[in-house]
mmCIF file of C-alpha atoms and ligand atoms in Angstrom:
data_model
loop_
_atom_site.group_PDB
_atom_site.id
_atom_site.type_symbol
_atom_site.label_atom_id
_atom_site.label_comp_id
_atom_site.label_asym_id
_atom_site.label_seq_id
_atom_site.Cartn_x
_atom_site.Cartn_y
_atom_site.Cartn_z
ATOM 1 C CA MET N 1 0.021 0.002 0.006
ATOM 2 C CA LEU N 2 1.213 3.507 -0.698
ATOM 3 C CA SER N 3 1.896 6.043 2.055
ATOM 4 C CA ILE N 4 -0.810 8.165 3.697
ATOM 5 C CA TRP N 5 0.632 11.131 1.818
ATOM 6 C CA ALA N 6 0.192 9.431 -1.472
ATOM 7 C CA ARG N 7 -3.286 8.151 -0.580
ATOM 8 C CA ASN N 8 -4.503 11.482 0.707
ATOM 9 C CA ILE N 9 -3.296 13.762 -2.041
ATOM 10 C CA ALA N 10 -5.572 14.716 -4.874
ATOM 11 C CA PRO N 11 -4.068 16.055 -8.181
ATOM 12 C CA SER N 12 -4.378 19.762 -8.649
ATOM 13 C CA PRO N 13 -7.782 20.380 -10.198
ATOM 14 C CA THR N 14 -6.586 23.613 -11.898
ATOM 15 C CA LEU N 15 -3.798 21.785 -13.586
ATOM 16 C CA ALA N 16 -6.091 18.820 -14.410
ATOM 17 C CA VAL N 17 -8.658 21.105 -16.150
ATOM 18 C CA ASP N 18 -5.802 22.793 -18.100
ATOM 19 C CA ALA N 19 -4.292 19.452 -19.063
ATOM 20 C CA LYS N 20 -7.708 18.202 -20.376
ATOM 21 C CA ALA N 21 -8.297 21.391 -22.348
ATOM 22 C CA LYS N 22 -4.801 21.194 -23.914
ATOM 23 C CA ALA N 23 -5.274 17.501 -24.800
ATOM 24 C CA LEU N 24 -8.572 18.281 -26.539
ATOM 25 C CA ARG N 25 -6.926 21.083 -28.375
ATOM 26 C CA ALA N 26 -4.085 18.810 -29.464
ATOM 27 C CA GLU N 27 -6.804 16.501 -30.948
ATOM 28 C CA GLY N 28 -7.878 19.461 -33.063
ATOM 29 C CA ARG N 29 -10.988 20.344 -30.991
ATOM 30 C CA ASP N 30 -11.807 24.036 -30.691
ATOM 31 C CA VAL N 31 -11.718 24.435 -26.928
ATOM 32 C CA CYS N 32 -12.285 27.731 -25.202
ATOM 33 C CA GLY N 33 -9.896 27.502 -22.228
ATOM 34 C CA PHE N 34 -10.783 29.468 -19.054
ATOM 35 C CA GLY N 35 -9.050 26.864 -16.914
ATOM 36 C CA ALA N 36 -5.582 27.407 -15.449
ATOM 37 C CA GLY N 37 -4.463 30.891 -14.562
ATOM 38 C CA GLU N 38 -1.797 31.200 -17.231
ATOM 39 C CA PRO N 39 -1.261 34.411 -19.216
ATOM 40 C CA ASP N 40 -1.533 33.831 -22.916
ATOM 41 C CA PHE N 41 1.300 36.291 -23.651
ATOM 42 C CA ASP N 42 4.847 35.279 -24.512
ATOM 43 C CA THR N 43 7.491 36.096 -21.877
ATOM 44 C CA PRO N 44 8.838 39.606 -22.656
ATOM 45 C CA ALA N 45 11.737 39.446 -25.129
ATOM 46 C CA PHE N 46 14.264 41.184 -22.926
ATOM 47 C CA ILE N 47 13.821 38.526 -20.227
ATOM 48 C CA LYS N 48 14.195 35.704 -22.733
ATOM 49 C CA ALA N 49 17.324 37.381 -24.219
ATOM 50 C CA ALA N 50 18.952 37.620 -20.763
ATOM 51 C CA CYS N 51 18.242 33.882 -20.167
ATOM 52 C CA ALA N 52 19.682 33.015 -23.592
ATOM 53 C CA ARG N 53 22.788 35.085 -22.893
ATOM 54 C CA ALA N 54 23.238 33.264 -19.558
ATOM 55 C CA LEU N 55 23.042 29.899 -21.365
ATOM 56 C CA ASP N 56 25.621 31.074 -23.920
ATOM 57 C CA GLU N 57 27.877 32.192 -21.098
ATOM 58 C CA GLY N 58 27.693 28.754 -19.582
ATOM 59 C CA ARG N 59 25.568 29.476 -16.508
ATOM 60 C CA THR N 60 24.441 25.955 -16.461
ATOM 61 C CA LYS N 61 25.841 24.705 -13.114
ATOM 62 C CA TYR N 62 24.510 24.556 -9.564
ATOM 63 C CA ALA N 63 23.827 27.872 -8.033
ATOM 64 C CA PRO N 64 23.554 28.546 -4.260
ATOM 65 C CA THR N 65 20.397 26.794 -3.012
ATOM 66 C CA ALA N 66 18.528 29.932 -2.031
ATOM 67 C CA GLY N 67 19.141 31.654 -5.263
ATOM 68 C CA VAL N 68 21.751 33.411 -7.472
ATOM 69 C CA PRO N 69 23.290 36.086 -5.189
ATOM 70 C CA ALA N 70 22.629 38.986 -7.662
ATOM 71 C CA LEU N 71 18.978 37.976 -8.013
ATOM 72 C CA ARG N 72 18.452 37.650 -4.172
ATOM 73 C CA ARG N 73 20.108 41.084 -3.810
ATOM 74 C CA ALA N 74 17.909 42.630 -6.510
ATOM 75 C CA ILE N 75 14.761 41.154 -4.910
ATOM 76 C CA ALA N 76 15.760 42.425 -1.465
ATOM 77 C CA ASP N 77 16.428 45.908 -2.992
ATOM 78 C CA SER N 78 13.115 45.896 -4.746
ATOM 79 C CA TYR N 79 11.271 45.119 -1.458
ATOM 80 C CA ASN N 80 13.379 47.667 0.416
ATOM 81 C CA ALA N 81 12.371 50.371 -2.096
ATOM 82 C CA ARG N 82 8.780 49.607 -1.028
ATOM 83 C CA GLY N 83 9.499 50.068 2.708
ATOM 84 C CA PHE N 84 10.889 46.655 3.806
ATOM 85 C CA ALA N 85 14.264 46.477 5.595
ATOM 86 C CA VAL N 86 15.513 43.042 4.521
ATOM 87 C CA SER N 87 18.884 41.681 3.570
ATOM 88 C CA GLU N 88 19.398 39.187 0.761
ATOM 89 C CA ASN N 89 19.707 36.439 3.414
ATOM 90 C CA GLN N 90 16.012 36.890 4.040
ATOM 91 C CA VAL N 91 15.105 36.122 0.357
ATOM 92 C CA VAL N 92 14.760 32.606 -1.073
ATOM 93 C CA VAL N 93 14.086 31.854 -4.760
ATOM 94 C CA SER N 94 12.198 28.610 -5.240
ATOM 95 C CA PRO N 95 10.863 26.614 -8.199
ATOM 96 C CA GLY N 96 7.605 28.502 -8.391
ATOM 97 C CA GLY N 97 5.388 30.477 -6.029
ATOM 98 C CA LYS N 98 3.673 27.146 -5.273
ATOM 99 C CA MET N 99 6.924 25.706 -3.856
ATOM 100 C CA SER N 100 7.552 28.980 -1.914
ATOM 101 C CA CYS N 101 4.168 28.509 -0.204
ATOM 102 C CA TYR N 102 4.778 24.876 0.516
ATOM 103 C CA LEU N 103 8.201 25.485 1.985
ATOM 104 C CA ALA N 104 6.769 28.346 4.110
ATOM 105 C CA ILE N 105 4.141 25.881 5.445
ATOM 106 C CA LEU N 106 6.783 23.139 6.070
ATOM 107 C CA ALA N 107 8.913 25.664 7.960
ATOM 108 C CA THR N 108 6.101 26.799 10.342
ATOM 109 C CA VAL N 109 3.571 23.935 10.646
ATOM 110 C CA SER N 110 4.121 20.765 12.743
ATOM 111 C CA PRO N 111 1.814 17.747 12.732
ATOM 112 C CA GLY N 112 -1.506 18.539 14.439
ATOM 113 C CA ASP N 113 -1.086 22.363 14.029
ATOM 114 C CA GLU N 114 -4.062 24.188 12.625
ATOM 115 C CA VAL N 115 -3.854 26.568 9.680
ATOM 116 C CA ILE N 116 -6.612 29.064 8.966
ATOM 117 C CA ILE N 117 -7.511 29.392 5.315
ATOM 118 C CA PRO N 118 -10.246 31.722 4.083
ATOM 119 C CA ALA N 119 -12.572 29.973 1.634
ATOM 120 C CA PRO N 120 -12.809 30.225 -1.363
ATOM 121 C CA PHE N 121 -9.117 29.324 -1.402
ATOM 122 C CA TRP N 122 -6.479 28.462 -3.975
ATOM 123 C CA VAL N 123 -6.691 24.684 -4.490
ATOM 124 C CA SER N 124 -3.170 23.801 -3.198
ATOM 125 C CA TYR N 125 -3.181 25.428 0.250
ATOM 126 C CA PRO N 126 -5.227 22.765 2.058
ATOM 127 C CA GLU N 127 -3.237 19.982 0.376
ATOM 128 C CA MET N 128 0.078 21.518 1.304
ATOM 129 C CA VAL N 129 -1.046 21.912 4.988
ATOM 130 C CA LYS N 130 -2.042 18.208 4.986
ATOM 131 C CA LEU N 131 1.299 17.185 3.574
ATOM 132 C CA ALA N 132 2.910 18.908 6.525
ATOM 133 C CA GLY N 133 0.665 16.951 8.884
ATOM 134 C CA GLY N 134 -1.342 20.105 9.746
ATOM 135 C CA VAL N 135 -5.087 20.585 9.836
ATOM 136 C CA PRO N 136 -6.695 23.176 7.532
ATOM 137 C CA ARG N 137 -9.505 25.196 9.140
ATOM 138 C CA PHE N 138 -11.644 27.122 6.698
ATOM 139 C CA VAL N 139 -13.236 30.517 7.323
ATOM 140 C CA PRO N 140 -15.980 31.365 4.848
ATOM 141 C CA ALA N 141 -15.460 34.531 2.834
ATOM 142 C CA GLU N 142 -18.951 35.161 1.694
ATOM 143 C CA ASP N 143 -19.881 36.503 -1.763
ATOM 144 C CA SER N 144 -22.066 39.045 0.053
ATOM 145 C CA ALA N 145 -18.954 40.281 1.957
ATOM 146 C CA GLY N 146 -16.962 40.742 -1.248
ATOM 147 C CA PHE N 147 -15.362 37.317 -0.637
ATOM 148 C CA LYS N 148 -13.487 38.701 2.345
ATOM 149 C CA ILE N 149 -13.324 37.435 5.965
ATOM 150 C CA THR N 150 -13.708 39.748 8.960
ATOM 151 C CA PRO N 151 -11.485 40.087 12.060
ATOM 152 C CA GLY N 152 -14.342 38.686 14.157
ATOM 153 C CA GLN N 153 -14.530 35.553 11.995
ATOM 154 C CA LEU N 154 -10.805 35.180 12.230
ATOM 155 C CA ARG N 155 -10.730 35.612 16.017
ATOM 156 C CA ALA N 156 -13.430 32.993 16.389
ATOM 157 C CA ALA N 157 -11.500 30.459 14.371
ATOM 158 C CA ILE N 158 -8.271 30.666 16.338
ATOM 159 C CA THR N 159 -7.607 27.866 18.874
ATOM 160 C CA PRO N 160 -4.586 27.073 20.909
ATOM 161 C CA ARG N 161 -3.440 24.768 18.101
ATOM 162 C CA THR N 162 -3.516 27.443 15.400
ATOM 163 C CA ARG N 163 -0.107 28.243 13.975
ATOM 164 C CA LEU N 164 -0.609 29.966 10.645
ATOM 165 C CA LEU N 165 -2.999 32.205 8.762
ATOM 166 C CA VAL N 166 -2.942 32.087 4.958
ATOM 167 C CA LEU N 167 -3.821 35.332 3.182
ATOM 168 C CA ASN N 168 -4.010 35.731 -0.591
ATOM 169 C CA SER N 169 -4.844 39.197 -1.795
ATOM 170 C CA PRO N 170 -5.460 39.628 -4.721
ATOM 171 C CA SER N 171 -7.271 36.378 -4.380
ATOM 172 C CA ASN N 172 -7.305 33.308 -6.527
ATOM 173 C CA PRO N 173 -10.113 32.286 -7.333
ATOM 174 C CA THR N 174 -12.275 35.310 -6.498
ATOM 175 C CA GLY N 175 -10.105 38.239 -7.568
ATOM 176 C CA ALA N 176 -11.055 40.055 -4.321
ATOM 177 C CA VAL N 177 -8.529 42.573 -3.027
ATOM 178 C CA TYR N 178 -8.450 43.509 0.642
ATOM 179 C CA THR N 179 -8.023 47.221 1.412
ATOM 180 C CA GLU N 180 -5.058 48.152 3.627
ATOM 181 C CA PRO N 181 -7.271 48.782 6.731
ATOM 182 C CA GLU N 182 -9.035 45.440 6.199
ATOM 183 C CA LEU N 183 -5.771 43.586 6.017
ATOM 184 C CA ARG N 184 -4.235 45.489 8.878
ATOM 185 C CA ALA N 185 -7.149 44.433 11.101
ATOM 186 C CA LEU N 186 -6.790 40.777 10.119
ATOM 187 C CA VAL N 187 -2.982 40.733 10.509
ATOM 188 C CA GLY N 188 -3.406 42.471 13.905
ATOM 189 C CA VAL N 189 -5.644 39.620 15.149
ATOM 190 C CA ALA N 190 -3.226 37.005 13.853
ATOM 191 C CA LEU N 191 -0.166 38.618 15.438
ATOM 192 C CA GLU N 192 -1.939 39.121 18.697
ATOM 193 C CA ALA N 193 -2.525 35.365 18.771
ATOM 194 C CA GLY N 194 1.134 34.702 18.007
ATOM 195 C CA LEU N 195 0.448 33.237 14.557
ATOM 196 C CA PHE N 196 2.667 33.278 11.494
ATOM 197 C CA VAL N 197 1.016 34.789 8.436
ATOM 198 C CA LEU N 198 1.720 33.454 4.901
ATOM 199 C CA SER N 199 0.887 36.320 2.561
ATOM 200 C CA ASP N 200 0.719 34.957 -0.944
ATOM 201 C CA GLU N 201 1.072 38.056 -3.072
ATOM 202 C CA ILE N 202 1.595 36.354 -6.470
ATOM 203 C CA TYR N 203 -0.961 38.651 -8.161
ATOM 204 C CA GLU N 204 0.281 41.801 -6.391
ATOM 205 C CA GLN N 205 0.770 43.729 -9.624
ATOM 206 C CA LEU N 206 -2.495 42.675 -11.191
ATOM 207 C CA VAL N 207 -4.998 45.080 -9.620
ATOM 208 C CA TYR N 208 -7.701 47.222 -11.262
ATOM 209 C CA ASP N 209 -10.235 49.901 -10.533
ATOM 210 C CA GLY N 210 -7.593 52.127 -8.867
ATOM 211 C CA GLN N 211 -7.015 49.503 -6.138
ATOM 212 C CA ALA N 212 -3.470 48.715 -4.861
ATOM 213 C CA ALA N 213 -2.232 45.605 -3.241
ATOM 214 C CA CYS N 214 -0.295 46.107 -0.009
ATOM 215 C CA HIS N 215 2.223 44.167 1.998
ATOM 216 C CA PRO N 216 1.159 42.925 5.459
ATOM 217 C CA ALA N 217 4.847 42.550 6.352
ATOM 218 C CA LEU N 218 5.016 46.361 6.529
ATOM 219 C CA PHE N 219 2.300 46.715 9.160
ATOM 220 C CA GLY N 220 4.783 47.271 12.033
ATOM 221 C CA GLY N 221 5.313 45.587 15.393
ATOM 222 C CA GLU N 222 5.687 41.855 15.020
ATOM 223 C CA ALA N 223 4.693 41.871 11.309
ATOM 224 C CA ALA N 224 8.213 42.012 9.883
ATOM 225 C CA GLY N 225 9.175 38.866 11.895
ATOM 226 C CA ARG N 226 5.946 36.833 11.495
ATOM 227 C CA VAL N 227 4.701 37.584 8.027
ATOM 228 C CA ILE N 228 6.138 35.468 5.196
ATOM 229 C CA THR N 229 5.783 37.241 1.896
ATOM 230 C CA VAL N 230 5.498 35.053 -1.223
ATOM 231 C CA SER N 231 5.478 36.279 -4.798
ATOM 232 C CA GLY N 232 7.021 35.311 -8.132
ATOM 233 C CA PHE N 233 7.489 36.108 -11.752
ATOM 234 C CA ALA N 234 4.980 33.756 -13.383
ATOM 235 C CA LYS N 235 1.775 35.785 -13.380
ATOM 236 C CA THR N 236 3.327 39.252 -13.683
ATOM 237 C CA TYR N 237 5.754 38.575 -16.523
ATOM 238 C CA SER N 238 4.020 35.620 -18.151
ATOM 239 C CA MET N 239 6.729 33.211 -16.975
ATOM 240 C CA THR N 240 4.605 30.280 -15.688
ATOM 241 C CA GLY N 241 6.866 27.598 -17.143
ATOM 242 C CA TRP N 242 10.036 29.112 -15.793
ATOM 243 C CA ARG N 243 9.200 28.143 -12.208
ATOM 244 C CA LEU N 244 10.450 31.137 -10.245
ATOM 245 C CA GLY N 245 8.877 31.982 -6.922
ATOM 246 C CA THR N 246 10.157 34.294 -4.220
ATOM 247 C CA LEU N 247 9.859 34.263 -0.429
ATOM 248 C CA VAL N 248 10.878 37.031 1.988
ATOM 249 C CA ALA N 249 10.764 36.341 5.690
ATOM 250 C CA SER N 250 12.651 36.646 8.937
ATOM 251 C CA ARG N 251 16.193 35.266 8.855
ATOM 252 C CA GLU N 252 15.039 32.316 10.896
ATOM 253 C CA VAL N 253 12.219 31.345 8.533
ATOM 254 C CA ALA N 254 14.188 32.123 5.404
ATOM 255 C CA SER N 255 17.133 29.942 6.442
ATOM 256 C CA ALA N 256 14.824 27.069 7.375
ATOM 257 C CA VAL N 257 13.162 27.357 3.972
ATOM 258 C CA ALA N 258 16.623 27.353 2.288
ATOM 259 C CA ASP N 259 17.586 24.262 4.249
ATOM 260 C CA LEU N 260 14.357 22.414 3.253
ATOM 261 C CA GLN N 261 15.054 23.441 -0.308
ATOM 262 C CA SER N 262 18.670 22.221 -0.145
ATOM 263 C CA GLN N 263 17.413 18.729 0.719
ATOM 264 C CA THR N 264 14.676 18.634 -1.879
ATOM 265 C CA THR N 265 14.830 20.689 -5.108
ATOM 266 C CA SER N 266 18.182 22.501 -4.680
ATOM 267 C CA ASN N 267 18.332 25.758 -6.609
ATOM 268 C CA VAL N 268 15.988 27.004 -9.384
ATOM 269 C CA THR N 269 17.423 26.536 -12.847
ATOM 270 C CA THR N 270 20.451 28.707 -12.914
ATOM 271 C CA PHE N 271 20.026 30.362 -16.315
ATOM 272 C CA ALA N 272 16.347 30.930 -15.642
ATOM 273 C CA GLN N 273 17.334 33.021 -12.588
ATOM 274 C CA HIS N 274 19.604 35.129 -14.819
ATOM 275 C CA GLY N 275 16.675 35.688 -17.125
ATOM 276 C CA ALA N 276 14.615 36.943 -14.126
ATOM 277 C CA LEU N 277 17.399 39.262 -13.086
ATOM 278 C CA ALA N 278 16.669 41.310 -16.257
ATOM 279 C CA VAL N 279 13.424 42.469 -14.606
ATOM 280 C CA PHE N 280 15.495 44.426 -12.083
ATOM 281 C CA GLU N 281 18.351 45.386 -14.412
ATOM 282 C CA GLN N 282 15.947 46.803 -17.091
ATOM 283 C CA PRO N 283 13.178 48.246 -14.961
ATOM 284 C CA ALA N 284 11.723 50.518 -17.686
ATOM 285 C CA LEU N 285 11.185 47.512 -19.978
ATOM 286 C CA ALA N 286 9.752 45.542 -17.125
ATOM 287 C CA ARG N 287 7.272 48.325 -16.193
ATOM 288 C CA ALA N 288 6.182 48.736 -19.811
ATOM 289 C CA ALA N 289 5.642 44.941 -20.263
ATOM 290 C CA VAL N 290 3.473 44.761 -17.102
ATOM 291 C CA ALA N 291 1.465 47.930 -18.027
ATOM 292 C CA GLU N 292 0.735 46.480 -21.446
ATOM 293 C CA MET N 293 -0.422 43.121 -20.118
ATOM 294 C CA LEU N 294 -2.426 44.795 -17.367
ATOM 295 C CA ALA N 295 -4.340 46.875 -19.934
ATOM 296 C CA HIS N 296 -5.253 43.689 -21.791
ATOM 297 C CA PHE N 297 -6.338 41.908 -18.627
ATOM 298 C CA ASP N 298 -8.485 44.820 -17.498
ATOM 299 C CA ARG N 299 -10.278 45.083 -20.804
ATOM 300 C CA ARG N 300 -10.898 41.307 -20.791
ATOM 301 C CA ARG N 301 -12.057 41.421 -17.143
ATOM 302 C CA LEU N 302 -14.697 43.989 -17.935
ATOM 303 C CA SER N 303 -15.938 42.289 -21.114
ATOM 304 C CA LEU N 304 -16.109 38.868 -19.441
ATOM 305 C CA LEU N 305 -17.865 40.385 -16.429
ATOM 306 C CA ALA N 306 -20.430 42.147 -18.555
ATOM 307 C CA GLY N 307 -21.031 39.062 -20.665
ATOM 308 C CA LEU N 308 -21.436 36.774 -17.627
ATOM 309 C CA ASN N 309 -23.909 39.112 -15.854
ATOM 310 C CA ALA N 310 -25.922 39.316 -19.083
ATOM 311 C CA ILE N 311 -26.545 35.559 -18.987
ATOM 312 C CA GLY N 312 -29.841 34.775 -17.180
ATOM 313 C CA GLY N 313 -29.178 32.843 -13.926
ATOM 314 C CA VAL N 314 -25.499 33.822 -13.677
ATOM 315 C CA ARG N 315 -24.473 36.453 -11.069
ATOM 316 C CA CYS N 316 -20.819 37.556 -10.913
ATOM 317 C CA TYR N 317 -18.943 39.678 -8.425
ATOM 318 C CA ARG N 318 -16.693 42.468 -9.949
ATOM 319 C CA SER N 319 -13.254 41.263 -9.100
ATOM 320 C CA GLN N 320 -10.551 43.779 -8.617
ATOM 321 C CA GLY N 321 -7.394 41.774 -8.939
ATOM 322 C CA ALA N 322 -5.627 38.687 -10.403
ATOM 323 C CA PHE N 323 -7.207 37.399 -13.616
ATOM 324 C CA TYR N 324 -10.160 35.420 -12.473
ATOM 325 C CA LEU N 325 -13.950 35.837 -12.269
ATOM 326 C CA PHE N 326 -15.904 33.673 -9.974
ATOM 327 C CA PRO N 327 -19.614 33.663 -11.112
ATOM 328 C CA ASN N 328 -22.396 32.092 -9.030
ATOM 329 C CA ILE N 329 -24.096 29.327 -10.998
ATOM 330 C CA GLY N 330 -26.295 28.125 -8.116
ATOM 331 C CA ALA N 331 -29.487 29.000 -9.998
ATOM 332 C CA PHE N 332 -29.025 26.105 -12.411
ATOM 333 C CA GLY N 333 -29.431 23.435 -9.816
ATOM 334 C CA LEU N 334 -26.273 21.531 -10.799
ATOM 335 C CA GLY N 335 -23.172 20.947 -8.679
ATOM 336 C CA SER N 336 -20.196 22.800 -9.975
ATOM 337 C CA ASP N 337 -18.385 19.594 -10.955
ATOM 338 C CA GLU N 338 -21.283 18.485 -13.070
ATOM 339 C CA PHE N 339 -21.746 22.003 -14.488
ATOM 340 C CA CYS N 340 -18.055 22.172 -15.576
ATOM 341 C CA ALA N 341 -17.940 18.605 -16.887
ATOM 342 C CA ARG N 342 -21.017 19.171 -19.064
ATOM 343 C CA LEU N 343 -19.852 22.594 -20.160
ATOM 344 C CA LEU N 344 -16.644 21.010 -21.436
ATOM 345 C CA ASP N 345 -18.432 18.032 -23.023
ATOM 346 C CA GLU N 346 -21.260 19.860 -24.619
ATOM 347 C CA GLU N 347 -19.755 23.231 -25.518
ATOM 348 C CA LEU N 348 -15.982 22.707 -25.287
ATOM 349 C CA VAL N 349 -15.574 25.421 -22.657
ATOM 350 C CA ALA N 350 -13.023 24.638 -19.924
ATOM 351 C CA ALA N 351 -13.642 26.152 -16.477
ATOM 352 C CA VAL N 352 -12.680 25.013 -12.964
ATOM 353 C CA PRO N 353 -15.551 23.984 -10.606
ATOM 354 C CA GLY N 354 -15.976 26.049 -7.456
ATOM 355 C CA SER N 355 -15.832 22.855 -5.404
ATOM 356 C CA ALA N 356 -12.077 22.737 -5.988
ATOM 357 C CA PHE N 357 -11.756 26.061 -4.196
ATOM 358 C CA GLY N 358 -14.079 25.125 -1.350
ATOM 359 C CA ALA N 359 -17.000 27.064 -2.874
ATOM 360 C CA GLU N 360 -19.877 24.975 -4.226
ATOM 361 C CA GLY N 361 -22.235 26.820 -6.560
ATOM 362 C CA TYR N 362 -19.501 28.765 -8.344
ATOM 363 C CA VAL N 363 -17.106 28.260 -11.294
ATOM 364 C CA ARG N 364 -13.770 29.929 -11.880
ATOM 365 C CA LEU N 365 -13.043 31.525 -15.248
ATOM 366 C CA SER N 366 -9.526 32.831 -16.010
ATOM 367 C CA TYR N 367 -9.527 35.784 -18.442
ATOM 368 C CA ALA N 368 -5.777 35.466 -19.068
ATOM 369 C CA THR N 369 -6.876 34.356 -22.511
ATOM 370 C CA ALA N 370 -7.457 35.932 -25.939
ATOM 371 C CA ASP N 371 -10.412 38.395 -26.488
ATOM 372 C CA ALA N 372 -11.697 36.128 -29.249
ATOM 373 C CA THR N 373 -11.801 33.177 -26.819
ATOM 374 C CA ILE N 374 -13.750 35.278 -24.340
ATOM 375 C CA GLU N 375 -16.277 36.275 -26.928
ATOM 376 C CA LYS N 376 -16.722 32.774 -28.261
ATOM 377 C CA GLY N 377 -16.678 31.236 -24.775
ATOM 378 C CA LEU N 378 -19.437 33.641 -23.644
ATOM 379 C CA GLU N 379 -21.638 32.692 -26.593
ATOM 380 C CA ARG N 380 -21.227 29.032 -25.754
ATOM 381 C CA LEU N 381 -21.741 29.526 -22.046
ATOM 382 C CA ALA N 382 -24.934 31.519 -22.748
ATOM 383 C CA ARG N 383 -26.210 28.714 -24.988
ATOM 384 C CA PHE N 384 -25.394 26.142 -22.336
ATOM 385 C CA CYS N 385 -27.089 28.051 -19.553
ATOM 386 C CA GLY N 386 -30.050 28.776 -21.748
ATOM 387 C CA ARG N 387 -30.503 24.995 -22.326
ATOM 388 C CA LEU N 388 -30.197 24.314 -18.516
ATOM 389 C CA ARG N 389 -32.949 26.816 -17.801
ATOM 390 C CA ARG N 390 -35.444 25.289 -20.208
HETATM 391 N N1 LIG V 1 -2.161 28.915 -9.982
HETATM 392 C C1 LIG V 1 -2.735 28.747 -11.264
HETATM 393 C C2 LIG V 1 -4.241 28.437 -11.127
HETATM 394 O O1 LIG V 1 -4.799 28.483 -10.124
HETATM 395 C C3 LIG V 1 -2.011 27.717 -12.022
HETATM 396 C C4 LIG V 1 -2.276 26.298 -11.679
HETATM 397 C C5 LIG V 1 -1.964 25.950 -10.351
HETATM 398 O O2 LIG V 1 -0.777 25.894 -10.011
HETATM 399 O O3 LIG V 1 -2.904 25.828 -9.559
HETATM 400 O O4 LIG V 1 -4.828 28.187 -12.183
#
């Protein structure tokens, strides 16, 4: 028999939907993919050129486990320019933001410890907690509350076994963005109870409607020592396949994370890290690339939102961050798994069921996809929903 870890782990539903959509496409089927959160743009040319140069220069050997020194320094500098006071020893570069989150959990959670996760949540947090022997405790972030939890809800969920609070603003899957006062209040409650806070800020640059993401690690007092800030290059620079996540934490946590990494993955691909360094060495190009992608995402967000809310029975919250919309499909009387399975089967539209995110009655649509796909996908979705209503 396989181990309890192997028996208890479910494959990532976001990646599973994406794999299915890509396989159908490879068979020549005309699939509209709203599955995985993967920008459809190519990685900006200046980043690819820096990576190619690094390969030509022979940067193909092991690098220090926690990251190429110049990249760690550049990441620390970039946080310090935003008010942090961290040294490069507090930065760890990992194979993807997903691994950064997992290592942060492994570094702080012991078997039996409880971890508070607002629901809807990104699919991998609970599984990572379970792999660490921890116990996920979900706090519902209601649609009517803008998919946000309150300090009162958080306080009520804390027990003597609670060790960690997971925050993810902008949120995957809802696109909700906490305001700074809202986050301050939540982080205050967590710190008062002596918790660590994992702040997954992978979508920090993807915010709309004049909102701005903020960094809980800057909230003063214990925050600098207890908040673990995770981000990465994938979503901002369309570098999903490069696997480049970043983590900034206290020296103690960062060095534990580096030790865990040294016994598992070792360093992120050396020449990929040199490609990422271009983001800091050529900031004007980096800013322009982000601004251009953001403009496309914002336009797509608004057209998908309008299209969804025009479909009878569908109700969708106006997300302010990331690149997801999370419409309510409860009116159709189908579970979200069945809704998505039939939508793919009957209309070749790929979406991720809300059940995967701990939110039955919803589906997640990623708008990090072409405008034409959004238009066609909406037509198909409207036809599908129309059939369900008859
Ligand atoms: N994070 C993205 C998503 O939620 C990529 C897939 C994954 O790692 O979950 O779609």
